[in-house]
Every structure is written in structure tokens, then in C-alpha cells.
Coordinates of C-alpha atoms in Angstrom, one line a residue:
X1 CA 3.4 -24.0 23.4
X2 CA 0.4 -22.0 22.3
X3 CA 0.5 -18.2 22.2
X4 CA -2.4 -16.5 24.1
X5 CA -4.9 -15.1 23.8
X6 CA -6.6 -17.5 21.3
X7 CA -10.1 -16.8 19.9
X8 CA -12.4 -19.0 17.8
X9 CA -16.0 -18.7 16.6
X10 CA -18.7 -21.0 15.5
X11 CA -21.6 -19.7 13.4
X12 CA -24.5 -22.1 14.2
X13 CA -27.6 -22.9 12.3
X14 CA -29.6 -26.0 11.1
X15 CA -27.0 -26.8 8.4
X16 CA -29.7 -28.5 6.4
X17 CA -32.9 -29.9 7.7
X18 CA -33.0 -30.4 11.5
X19 CA -32.6 -33.9 12.8
X20 CA -36.3 -34.6 12.9
X21 CA -36.5 -33.9 9.2
X22 CA -38.5 -30.7 9.4
X23 CA -37.5 -27.2 8.4
X24 CA -38.4 -24.9 11.2
X25 CA -40.2 -21.6 10.2
X26 CA -37.7 -19.7 12.3
X27 CA -34.5 -21.7 12.4
X28 CA -32.2 -21.6 15.4
X29 CA -29.1 -19.5 14.5
X30 CA -26.4 -17.6 16.2
X31 CA -22.7 -17.3 17.1
X32 CA -20.7 -18.9 19.8
X33 CA -17.3 -17.3 20.6
X34 CA -14.6 -19.0 22.5
X35 CA -11.8 -16.9 24.0
X36 CA -8.8 -18.5 25.7
X37 CA -6.7 -15.9 27.7
X38 CA -4.4 -18.6 29.2
X39 CA -3.8 -22.4 29.1
X40 CA -6.1 -22.9 32.1
X41 CA -9.3 -21.1 31.3
X42 CA -11.7 -20.3 28.5
X43 CA -14.7 -18.0 28.2
X44 CA -17.5 -19.2 26.0
X45 CA -20.1 -16.6 25.0
X46 CA -23.2 -17.1 22.8
X47 CA -25.9 -15.2 21.1
X48 CA -28.5 -17.6 19.8
X49 CA -31.8 -16.6 18.1
X50 CA -35.0 -18.7 17.9
X51 CA -33.9 -21.1 20.6
X52 CA -37.4 -22.1 21.8
X53 CA -40.1 -21.3 24.2
X54 CA -39.3 -18.8 26.9
X55 CA -37.5 -20.5 29.8
X56 CA -36.8 -23.6 27.9
X57 CA -33.3 -25.2 28.4
X58 CA -31.3 -26.7 25.6
X59 CA -28.2 -28.9 25.6
X60 CA -25.1 -27.0 24.7
X61 CA -22.1 -29.2 23.6
X62 CA -19.0 -29.5 21.5
X63 CA -19.4 -32.5 19.2
X64 CA -16.6 -34.6 17.7
X65 CA -16.7 -33.5 14.0
X66 CA -17.6 -30.6 11.8
X67 CA -19.3 -32.9 9.3
X68 CA -22.6 -31.5 8.2
X69 CA -23.2 -33.8 5.2
X70 CA -26.4 -35.0 6.8
X71 CA -27.1 -31.8 8.7
X72 CA -26.2 -31.6 12.3
X73 CA -26.8 -35.3 12.6
X74 CA -23.5 -36.2 11.0
X75 CA -21.3 -34.3 13.5
X76 CA -20.7 -37.4 15.6
X77 CA -21.0 -37.7 19.4
X78 CA -19.9 -35.3 22.1
X79 CA -16.2 -34.5 22.2
X80 CA -15.0 -37.0 24.8
X81 CA -11.3 -37.6 24.5
X82 CA -11.0 -39.0 28.0
X83 CA -13.8 -41.6 27.4
X84 CA -15.8 -40.6 30.5
X85 CA -19.5 -40.6 31.3
X86 CA -21.5 -37.5 30.5
X87 CA -21.9 -35.1 33.4
X88 CA -22.4 -31.4 34.2
X89 CA -19.8 -28.8 33.2
X90 CA -18.6 -28.4 36.8
X91 CA -18.1 -32.2 37.2
X92 CA -14.6 -33.7 36.8
X93 CA -16.2 -36.8 35.3
X94 CA -17.8 -35.4 32.1
X95 CA -17.3 -35.2 28.4
X96 CA -14.9 -32.3 27.6
X97 CA -17.6 -31.1 25.2
X98 CA -20.4 -31.3 27.8
X99 CA -21.2 -27.6 28.5
X100 CA -24.6 -28.1 30.1
X101 CA -27.6 -26.0 29.0
X102 CA -28.5 -22.6 27.7
X103 CA -31.9 -21.0 28.5
X104 CA -34.3 -19.2 26.2
X105 CA -35.2 -15.7 27.3
X106 CA -38.7 -14.1 27.1
X107 CA -38.2 -13.7 23.3
X108 CA -37.0 -17.3 22.8
X109 CA -33.4 -16.2 22.3
X110 CA -30.3 -16.8 24.5
X111 CA -27.3 -14.7 25.2
X112 CA -24.7 -15.4 27.9
X113 CA -21.3 -16.6 28.8
X114 CA -19.6 -19.3 30.9
X115 CA -16.0 -20.2 31.9
X116 CA -14.6 -23.7 31.5
X117 CA -11.3 -25.4 32.3
X118 CA -11.4 -28.4 30.0
X119 CA -12.3 -26.9 26.6
X120 CA -9.1 -25.9 24.8
X121 CA -8.4 -24.0 21.6
X122 CA -4.9 -25.5 21.4
X123 CA -3.7 -29.1 21.2
X124 CA -3.7 -30.0 24.9
X125 CA -2.1 -33.3 25.9
X126 CA -5.1 -34.4 27.9
X127 CA -8.1 -32.6 26.5
X128 CA -7.1 -32.1 22.8
X129 CA -8.4 -29.1 20.9
X130 CA -12.0 -28.2 20.0
X131 CA -10.9 -26.2 16.8
X132 CA -12.3 -28.0 13.8
X133 CA -15.0 -29.7 15.8
X134 CA -18.6 -28.4 16.1
X135 CA -20.7 -26.5 18.6
X136 CA -24.2 -28.1 19.0
X137 CA -27.5 -26.8 20.3
X138 CA -30.1 -29.4 21.2
X139 CA -33.9 -29.4 21.2
X140 CA -34.2 -30.5 24.8
X141 CA -32.6 -29.9 28.2
X142 CA -29.4 -31.8 29.0
X143 CA -30.1 -33.9 32.1
X144 CA -26.3 -33.7 32.9
X145 CA -25.9 -37.5 33.1
X146 CA -28.4 -37.8 36.0
X147 CA -31.4 -39.2 34.0
X148 CA -32.5 -42.6 32.6
X149 CA -29.5 -44.5 31.3
X150 CA -31.3 -47.9 31.0
X151 CA -30.5 -48.5 27.3
X152 CA -26.9 -47.2 27.2
X153 CA -25.5 -50.7 26.5
X154 CA -27.8 -51.6 23.7
X155 CA -26.5 -51.8 20.1
X156 CA -27.2 -49.2 17.5
X157 CA -27.5 -45.4 17.9
X158 CA -28.2 -44.0 21.3
X159 CA -32.0 -43.9 22.1
X160 CA -32.9 -40.5 23.3
X161 CA -34.5 -40.5 26.8
X162 CA -32.6 -43.7 27.8
X163 CA -28.9 -42.8 27.4
X164 CA -28.1 -40.1 30.0
X165 CA -24.5 -41.0 30.5
X166 CA -23.9 -40.8 26.7
X167 CA -26.0 -37.9 25.4
X168 CA -27.6 -36.2 28.4
X169 CA -30.9 -37.1 26.7
X170 CA -30.9 -33.7 25.1
X171 CA -32.8 -34.7 22.0
X172 CA -32.6 -33.6 18.4
X173 CA -29.8 -31.3 17.1
X174 CA -31.3 -28.0 16.2
X175 CA -28.2 -25.9 15.3
X176 CA -24.5 -26.6 14.8
X177 CA -21.5 -25.0 13.3
X178 CA -17.7 -25.6 12.9
X179 CA -15.4 -24.1 15.5
X180 CA -12.9 -22.0 13.5

């Protein structure tokens, strides 16, 4: 059994060019801290700079891999060990890595915290561990699995805007980093 508390961090940044191939003038960067005081709960805090326009919401997820060989694009899909549809963090039917959205403040930054009961920093029999995976910040708002899902069963990579139950239609990946 794991010994508590457990703490992990993820330093996030573009890790190369952003997914749309551009290099932003002010790249999105920051730190995500995960603190697990017990087996049942975790607190996730973040301090992200250059997130976007004031008030804009951005998908906030744990992705499967910490592979940044092709920037954030190569980090794989959301961490989804239960093979469920994408949903909101408070939903029981959701990707373990689906943490909803973070919101840019008046300066375009975001600082905050949330609690979760599925994300684990130890090897849990049901949810696995997020250590060695990646934190991901997306360009657009996560629709929490409630948006257009009309192209979810088409072959090839998910088509943003039409795969709500897979990606939350959260768009390009603007910052990512390994959870260590």
C-alpha cells in the first residue's frame, strides 16, 4: 500500500511548437501540483501563465503518455483506464484524466485548485496512476462530453468539434508536461 501524503508536479509548456504548428509570442507555461493526502482524495493546484483571453476556458486533462517527441501532440489521448466516455470531473462516467476546464483571469493567467477522487498518484487497482503521464492544457473549452459527437466512430484521428465523448472538443494542445 502507498504511504501518504504523496506529491507530484508537472511543469507545463509548449514542449516544441504548439499543435497548430505556430510558436506563440507568449507561450502558455506553468506548474501543476498534485497532492494526495489519502487514498481517496487528491488536490490539484495550478499556476498557469499566458493561458488566453480573459474569461476564456481551457480543457485541463491528464493524457496517457509523457511523450513529447512531436510536441504535446504525441502525448496520446486522455488517461482513460476504464474505457468510458468523456464527461465532467464530477461525473462517474468520465475519463479519469478528464478534469474539466480552467479559466483565464483578467491578465490571461489562471491560478486555482480542485479536488478529485479518481486521479491517483499511486498504482490503484481501478484507476491506475497518473505519475509518468502528462498534464495537458488545451486551446479551447472542454464541452464535458455534452457537445457534438457525430464523427466519433469515423476512422483516423478524432476530428475536433465532432468528438465530444472522446476529447471534449477542447482543440489544440497548448501546454503539456510530465507528471513527476
